[in-house]
Structures are given as structure tokens and as C-alpha cells.
XYZ file of C-alpha atoms in Angstrom:
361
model
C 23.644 1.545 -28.468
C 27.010 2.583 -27.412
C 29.023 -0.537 -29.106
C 27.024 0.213 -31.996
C 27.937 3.654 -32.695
C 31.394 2.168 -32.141
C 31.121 -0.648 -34.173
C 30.037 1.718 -37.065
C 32.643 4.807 -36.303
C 34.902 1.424 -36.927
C 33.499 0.415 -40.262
C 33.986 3.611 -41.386
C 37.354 4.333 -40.115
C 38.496 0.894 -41.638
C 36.313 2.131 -45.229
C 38.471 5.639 -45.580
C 41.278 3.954 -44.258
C 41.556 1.540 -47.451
C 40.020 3.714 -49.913
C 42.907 6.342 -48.887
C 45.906 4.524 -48.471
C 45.319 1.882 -50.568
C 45.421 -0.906 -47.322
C 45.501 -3.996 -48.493
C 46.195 -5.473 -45.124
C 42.766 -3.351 -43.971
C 40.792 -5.672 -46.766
C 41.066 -8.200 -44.084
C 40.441 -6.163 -41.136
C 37.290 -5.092 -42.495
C 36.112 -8.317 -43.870
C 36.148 -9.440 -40.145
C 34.407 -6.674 -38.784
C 32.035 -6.345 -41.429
C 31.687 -10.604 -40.261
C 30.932 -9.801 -36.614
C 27.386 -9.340 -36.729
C 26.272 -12.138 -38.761
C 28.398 -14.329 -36.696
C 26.965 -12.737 -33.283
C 23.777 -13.513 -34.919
C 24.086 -17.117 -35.524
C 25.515 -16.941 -32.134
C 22.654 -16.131 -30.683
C 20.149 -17.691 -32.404
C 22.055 -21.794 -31.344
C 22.587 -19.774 -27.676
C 18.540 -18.725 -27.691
C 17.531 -22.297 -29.028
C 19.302 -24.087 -25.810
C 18.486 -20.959 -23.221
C 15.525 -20.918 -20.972
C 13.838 -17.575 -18.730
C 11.717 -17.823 -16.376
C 9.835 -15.197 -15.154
C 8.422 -14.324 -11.640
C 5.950 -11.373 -10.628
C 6.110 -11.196 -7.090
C 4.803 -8.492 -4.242
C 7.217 -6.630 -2.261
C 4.309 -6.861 0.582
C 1.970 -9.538 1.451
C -0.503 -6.988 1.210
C 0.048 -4.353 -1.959
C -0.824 -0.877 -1.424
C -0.843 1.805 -3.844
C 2.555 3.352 -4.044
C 4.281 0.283 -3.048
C 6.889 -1.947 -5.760
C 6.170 -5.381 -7.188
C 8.992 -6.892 -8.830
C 9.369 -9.226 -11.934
C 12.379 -11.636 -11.986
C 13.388 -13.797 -14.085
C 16.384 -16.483 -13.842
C 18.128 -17.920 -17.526
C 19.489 -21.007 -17.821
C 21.419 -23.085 -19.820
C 24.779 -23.140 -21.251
C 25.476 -20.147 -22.857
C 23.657 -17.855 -20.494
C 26.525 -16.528 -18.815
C 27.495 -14.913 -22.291
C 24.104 -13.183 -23.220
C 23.963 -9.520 -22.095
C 21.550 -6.511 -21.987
C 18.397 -8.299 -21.037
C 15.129 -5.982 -21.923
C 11.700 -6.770 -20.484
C 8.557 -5.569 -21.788
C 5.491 -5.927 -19.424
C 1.976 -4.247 -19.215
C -0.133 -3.488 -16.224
C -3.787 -3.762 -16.585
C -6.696 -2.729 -13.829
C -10.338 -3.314 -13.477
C -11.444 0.147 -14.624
C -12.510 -0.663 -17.827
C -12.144 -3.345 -20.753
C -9.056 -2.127 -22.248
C -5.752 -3.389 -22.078
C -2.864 -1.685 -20.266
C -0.197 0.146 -22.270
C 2.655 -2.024 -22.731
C 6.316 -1.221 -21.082
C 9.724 -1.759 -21.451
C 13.272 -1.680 -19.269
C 16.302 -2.577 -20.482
C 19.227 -3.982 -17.757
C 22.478 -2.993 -17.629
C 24.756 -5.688 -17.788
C 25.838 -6.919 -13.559
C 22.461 -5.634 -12.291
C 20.542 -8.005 -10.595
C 17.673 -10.490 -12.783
C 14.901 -7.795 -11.544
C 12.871 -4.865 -12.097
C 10.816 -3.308 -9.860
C 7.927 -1.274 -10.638
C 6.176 1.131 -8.474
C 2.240 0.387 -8.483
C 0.527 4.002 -9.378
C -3.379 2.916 -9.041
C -4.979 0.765 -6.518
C -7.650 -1.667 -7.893
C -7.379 -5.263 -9.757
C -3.982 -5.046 -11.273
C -3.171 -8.008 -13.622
C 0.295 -7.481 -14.794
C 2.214 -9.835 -17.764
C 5.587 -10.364 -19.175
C 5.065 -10.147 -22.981
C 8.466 -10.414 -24.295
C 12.250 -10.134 -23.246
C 15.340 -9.684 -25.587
C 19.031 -10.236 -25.227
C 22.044 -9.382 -27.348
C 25.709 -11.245 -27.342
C 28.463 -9.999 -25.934
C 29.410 -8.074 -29.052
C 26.114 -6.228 -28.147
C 25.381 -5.304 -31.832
C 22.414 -7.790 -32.460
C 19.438 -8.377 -30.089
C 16.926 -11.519 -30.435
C 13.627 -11.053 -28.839
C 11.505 -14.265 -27.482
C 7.753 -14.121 -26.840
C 6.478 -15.319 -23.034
C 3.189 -15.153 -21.410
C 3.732 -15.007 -17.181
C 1.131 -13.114 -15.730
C -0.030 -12.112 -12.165
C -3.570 -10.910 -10.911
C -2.309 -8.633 -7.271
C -4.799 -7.097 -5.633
C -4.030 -3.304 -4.711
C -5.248 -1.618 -1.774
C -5.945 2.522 -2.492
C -4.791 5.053 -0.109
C -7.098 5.978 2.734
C -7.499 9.020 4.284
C -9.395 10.034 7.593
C -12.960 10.626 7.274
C -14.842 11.868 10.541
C -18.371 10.557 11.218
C -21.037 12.373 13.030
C -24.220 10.695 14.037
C -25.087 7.205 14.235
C -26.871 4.139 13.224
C -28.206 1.302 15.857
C -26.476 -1.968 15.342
C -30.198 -4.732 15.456
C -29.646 -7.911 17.222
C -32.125 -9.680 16.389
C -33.548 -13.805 16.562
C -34.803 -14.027 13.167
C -32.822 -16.044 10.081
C -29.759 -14.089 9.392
C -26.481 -14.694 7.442
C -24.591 -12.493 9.005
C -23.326 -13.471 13.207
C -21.594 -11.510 15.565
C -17.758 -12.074 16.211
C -17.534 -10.998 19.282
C -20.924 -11.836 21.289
C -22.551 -15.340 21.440
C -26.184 -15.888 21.163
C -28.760 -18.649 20.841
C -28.976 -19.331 17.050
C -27.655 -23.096 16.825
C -27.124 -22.563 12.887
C -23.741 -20.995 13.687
C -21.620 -22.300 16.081
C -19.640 -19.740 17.909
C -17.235 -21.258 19.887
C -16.523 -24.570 21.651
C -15.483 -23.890 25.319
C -14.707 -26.669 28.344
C -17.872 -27.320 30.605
C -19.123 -24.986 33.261
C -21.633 -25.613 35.733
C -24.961 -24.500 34.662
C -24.493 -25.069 31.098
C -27.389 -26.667 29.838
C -26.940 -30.200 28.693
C -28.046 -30.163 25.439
C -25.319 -27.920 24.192
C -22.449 -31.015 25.246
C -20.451 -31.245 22.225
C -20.398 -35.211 22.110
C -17.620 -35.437 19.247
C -15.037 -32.892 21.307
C -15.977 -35.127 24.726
C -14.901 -38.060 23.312
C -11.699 -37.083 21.866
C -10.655 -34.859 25.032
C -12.011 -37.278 27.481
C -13.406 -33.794 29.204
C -17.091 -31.975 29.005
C -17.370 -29.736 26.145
C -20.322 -27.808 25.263
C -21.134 -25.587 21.842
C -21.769 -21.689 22.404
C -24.350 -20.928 19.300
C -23.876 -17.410 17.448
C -25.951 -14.125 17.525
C -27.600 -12.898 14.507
C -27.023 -9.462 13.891
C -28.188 -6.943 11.281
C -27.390 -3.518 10.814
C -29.713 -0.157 10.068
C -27.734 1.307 7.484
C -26.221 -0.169 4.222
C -23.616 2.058 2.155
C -24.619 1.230 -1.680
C -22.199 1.039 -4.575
C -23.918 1.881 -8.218
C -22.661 3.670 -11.315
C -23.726 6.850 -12.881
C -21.208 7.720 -15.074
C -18.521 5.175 -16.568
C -15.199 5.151 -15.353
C -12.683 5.455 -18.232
C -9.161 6.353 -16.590
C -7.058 4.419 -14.116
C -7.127 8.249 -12.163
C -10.786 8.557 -11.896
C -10.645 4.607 -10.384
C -8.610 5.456 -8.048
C -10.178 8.281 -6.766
C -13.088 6.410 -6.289
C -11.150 3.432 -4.465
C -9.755 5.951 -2.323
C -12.739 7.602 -1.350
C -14.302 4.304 -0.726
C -11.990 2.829 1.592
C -11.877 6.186 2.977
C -15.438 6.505 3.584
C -15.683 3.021 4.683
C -12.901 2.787 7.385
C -14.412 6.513 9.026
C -17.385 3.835 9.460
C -16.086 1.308 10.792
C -14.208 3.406 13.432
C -18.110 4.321 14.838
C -18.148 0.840 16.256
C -21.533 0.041 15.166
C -21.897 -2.824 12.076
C -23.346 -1.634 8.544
C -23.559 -3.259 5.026
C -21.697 -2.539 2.121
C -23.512 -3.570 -0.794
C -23.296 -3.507 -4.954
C -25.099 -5.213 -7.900
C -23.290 -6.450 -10.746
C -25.122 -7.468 -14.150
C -24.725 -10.605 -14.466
C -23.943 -12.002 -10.968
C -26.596 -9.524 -9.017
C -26.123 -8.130 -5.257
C -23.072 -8.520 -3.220
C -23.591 -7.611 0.299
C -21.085 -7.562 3.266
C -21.726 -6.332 6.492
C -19.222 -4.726 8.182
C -18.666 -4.770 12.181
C -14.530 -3.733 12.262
C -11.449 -3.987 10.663
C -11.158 -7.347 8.998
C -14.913 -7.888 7.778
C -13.260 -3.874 6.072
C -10.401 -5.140 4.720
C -12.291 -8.055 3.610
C -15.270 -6.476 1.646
C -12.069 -3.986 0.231
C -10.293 -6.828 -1.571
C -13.927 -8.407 -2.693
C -14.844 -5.408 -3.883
C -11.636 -4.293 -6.013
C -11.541 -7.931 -7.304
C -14.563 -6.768 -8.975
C -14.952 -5.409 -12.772
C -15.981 -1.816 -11.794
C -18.186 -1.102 -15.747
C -19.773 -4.601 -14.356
C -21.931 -2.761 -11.147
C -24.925 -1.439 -12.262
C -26.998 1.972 -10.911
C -30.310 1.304 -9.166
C -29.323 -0.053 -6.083
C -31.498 1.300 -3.298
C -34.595 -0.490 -5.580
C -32.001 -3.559 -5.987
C -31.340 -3.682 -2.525
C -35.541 -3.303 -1.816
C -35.986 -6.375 -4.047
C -33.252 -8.492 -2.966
C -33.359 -7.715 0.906
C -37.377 -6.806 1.381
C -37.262 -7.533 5.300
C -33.949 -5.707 5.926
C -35.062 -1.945 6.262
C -31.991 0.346 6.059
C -31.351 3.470 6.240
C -28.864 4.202 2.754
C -26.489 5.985 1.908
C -25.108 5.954 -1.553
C -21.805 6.386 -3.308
C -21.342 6.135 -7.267
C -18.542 5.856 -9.792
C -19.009 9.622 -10.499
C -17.534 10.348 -6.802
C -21.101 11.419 -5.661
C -22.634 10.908 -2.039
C -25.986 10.777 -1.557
C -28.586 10.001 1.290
C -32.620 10.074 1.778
C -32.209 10.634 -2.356
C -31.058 13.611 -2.335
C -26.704 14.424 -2.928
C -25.056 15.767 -0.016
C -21.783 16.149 -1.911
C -19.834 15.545 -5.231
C -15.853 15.265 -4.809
C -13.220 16.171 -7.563
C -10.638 13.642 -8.308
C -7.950 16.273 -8.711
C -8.317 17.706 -4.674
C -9.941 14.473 -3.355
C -7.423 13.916 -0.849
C -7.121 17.544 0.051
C -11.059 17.371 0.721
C -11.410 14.295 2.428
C -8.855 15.895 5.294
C -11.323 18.445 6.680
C -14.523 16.793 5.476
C -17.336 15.529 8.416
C -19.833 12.455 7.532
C -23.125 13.511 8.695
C -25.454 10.906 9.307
């Protein structure tokens, strides 16, 4: 903008100039500034023709938590690179709240700053982010080409979680009947999971020799089998009002994760559980930190206008010999439990609530 304003305080200089004085060595002055752009212009349409960009979204963290700054870079090349200036980006960040699209961005780079942009990550959820378009101007700086691209990234971005306290409990079932779901920490006497494989002691029972292991080793190895486990209380996920901005989705990621991890620090294993129209009930059960983070990233890969309400009866149908105590959370930031609501949060002083609030069970 700058050289512009320059280039036309020049043009008209030159203009009063020769319509003052009568400059006829001006008449070529201006005829080669009033030149500059068209020849900047073929310039840089031979220099886009033979340039290439390509563009990188990357994490700053393996794992991306609200707050934290994912960067786009891009590296040119070709021979006339080193001569384009002013590179603008435009980008647009999309997340799973709803079906529409993301507003689109823009940054322009000052010329010596690094091929990068970083962008600070405002909502947690299922961002997909995508370089639209970039632009570059000559080094006269008075025309700018643009060029279409389509680079995209899906990052998955973990909400902010505050400390919930928990009073009461639930009774973690072990149990011998069918179950998908196996201790990580305990063995047991299921032989549909294998557990671990361990070197021989005396006493183990022959049957469990692990024949394959033996052979390679040239040593006694025998098969520990898992223990089914189940849990007597399932947290359920279900909409009652639709989620329309990228605030009101975070909130509720937030008070998920937050409500989820006070859980998890009981020590006892529960289920975490949704339905989703088309693909019906997800169900995790949850014994510590990992199975957490892990039903937190399968959950916010989700499409959140995709879960549906109904889920105790959901649950009832899909689950009929698991019987669970519930407790349910919806879009709407409502908890409820034995049917009745024990407590509806407002996304404007969520955090500030969830700091003195107690979990009764």
C-alpha cells in the first residue's frame, strides 16, 4: 500500500510537473512510470506461470489443545521466486459444531519474515483448517496476482479442563460373562483376550503354554487370559437443543472433559456413551487416563448436530443386560440423573462454576 501511494504521489508530481513547466524531458519520465505496472504485470504473470507453493498445516504440539498455535508454511520455488514479495495467505478454520463453513481469513507477510503464519486455535473440537488462496506482488509492489490452492488439515483439538470434584461412588462389576470391554491392569480367566504372555512359573497350568512363543524362545511360555469387566454407571451424551456457535461447542467440550476426567480420578471404570443417526451407539468405557483421552479424541472427531437425544432408551435397547446407573449430559450444558436435572451451566461463567462445583453421585 505504501509504494502505491508513492507510486501515485509520483504520477502526479510528474503530471503538474509537465503541465506547468512545459517538461518535455518529463514526457519521458512519465511514459516510464506510467509503463511500470503493466510491465510488473507481465512480470508476474511469466514469474507465476514457472513458480510453485507449497503449503504445510502443521501442529505446534503432538497433541493440540485449545489455546495452543498451528502453523501453515509454505515454501516457493522456482526461478524467479527470490524476486516475488508480500506473500498473503487466506485460510479458513472450520469445526464440528454445525454444517457451516468457517469464515475465511487472511495475513499478509512482510517482506524477510519467515514462510509462516501461526494461528492461535480459539475452540477445541474437530478443526479442519484449508489454504484457499495466496497472492504475491513484484518487487515494484504495485500489482498483486492471486493463485487458487486447496491444502487442508483435519487436527483434532483438545478443550480446556477444569477440576470437577466427585462425591459418591459407583462399584466397578467384574464379572465372567461375554464382555467387550477387559481390564488393563488385572488378569482373569476369559481366553478371548489375551492379557499378557509371561515366562513359565511353576504351577502354571499346562494348557495355557504358549506353543508359538516356546518355539521361537526355546523357553516355557504360557498365555495370562483377560478379565471382563463392566461398570455400574454410564455418562450419556444426547442433544436437546442444537448447537449453533463455535462458543456454545466449546463450552460443552469443556464441561465434558471436565466432567469426565473428575471421573476418572474416582478410580472406579464407567461408560461414556452417545448415539449418532446414522451410525447408532458409541460406547467406551473408561477405567483411567488413556481409555479418557481416548474416548475425548473419538468423541470430538464426531459431528456434534449428528448425536441424537433419547439415549437412556437407546442405551436400554442396545445394551439390555448392562444395567447402569445414568447420568446424562446434553448439548444444552444440562446434567441430569434418575431423570430428573440436577443442574444447567451457562457458557459465559462455565469455567468460573465448574471451580467450586461438587459431582454428587
Amino acid at each position: 500500500m505504501r509504494r502505491r501511494i508513492l507510486y501515485i504521489a509520483m504520477v502526479l508530481a510528474l503530471l503538474y510537473l509537465n503541465a506547468m513547466y512545459n517538461w518535455d524531458e518529463g514526457k519521458w519520465f512519465l511514459a516510464v512510470v506510467l509503463a511500470a505496472p503493466l510491465v510488473e504485470f507481465l512480470f508476474l504473470i511469466f514469474a507465476a506461470w514457472n513458480t510453485r507453493a507449497d503449503f504445510f498445516i502443521r501442529p505446534g504440539k503432538e497433541v493440540v489443545t485449545k489455546g495452543d498455535e498451528v502453523f501453515l508454511e509454505w515454501k516457493m520455488s522456482g526461478p524467479f521466486s527470490k524476486y516475488l514479495e508480500g506473500i498473503k495467505v487466506q485460510w479458513r478454520e472450520s469445526v464440528s459444531f454445525g454444517r457451516k463453513k468457517g469464515k475465511k481469513k487472511s495475513m499478509k507477510v512482510p517482506a524477510g519474515r519467515a514462510n509462516s503464519i501461526s494461528v492461535k486455535v480459539i475452540w477445541s473440537g474437530h478443526l479442519k483448517m484449508e489454504v484457499l488462496k495466496y497472492s504475491f506482488t513484484g518487487p515494484v509492489g504495485l500489482i498483486r496476482i492471486r493463485k487458487k490452492t486447496n491444502v487442508q488439515e483435519k487436527i483434532v483439538v483438545l478443550p480446556k479442563q477444569m477440576p470437577v470434584q466427585v462425591e459418591g461412588g459407583f462399584q466397578k462389576t467384574e464379572t465372567l460373562l461375554d464382555s467387550s470391554e477387559y481390564s488393563k491392569v488385572k488378569p482373569g480367566d476369559d481366553p478371548a483376550e489375551i492379557f499378557d504372555v509371561r515366562p513359565y512359573r511353576y504351577g502354571d497350568k499346562i494348557s495355557r503354554i504358549h506353543w508359538k512363543i516356546t518355539a521361537r524362545e526355546d523357553e516355557l511360555y504360557v498365555k495370562e487370559f483377560s478379565l471382563p469387566i463392566s461398570a455400574s454407571m454410564a455418562l450419556l451424551i444426547e442433544k436437546d437443543e442444537e448447537i449453533k456457535t463455535g462458543e456454545r461447542a466449546d463450552a460443552f467440550y469443556t464441561l465434558l472433559a471436565s466432567v469426565v476426567l473428575g471421573l476418572v480420578e474416582r478410580g472406579e471404570p464407567f461408560f461414556v456413551a452417545w448415539n449418532l443417526q446414522e451410525k447408532g451407539m458409541n460406547r467406551f468405557l473408561v477405567s483411567d487416563e488413556e481409555s479418557c483421552y481416548t474416548m475425548l479424541f473419538a468423541f470430538l472427531d464426531e459431528e456434534l448436530f449428528s448425536i441424537t437425544n433419547d439415549a437412556e432408551r437407546i442405551w436400554k435397547e442396545t445394551y439390555p443386560g448392562d444395567d447402569c446407573r445414568f447420568l446424562v449430559l446434553t448439548e444444552g450444558l444440562h446434567i441430569k440423573a434418575g431423570g430428573e436435572e440436577r443442574i444447567k451451566f451457562d457458557q459465559n461463567n462455565l469455567e468460573e462454576k465448574l471451580e467450586g462445583w461438587v459431582l454428587e453421585l
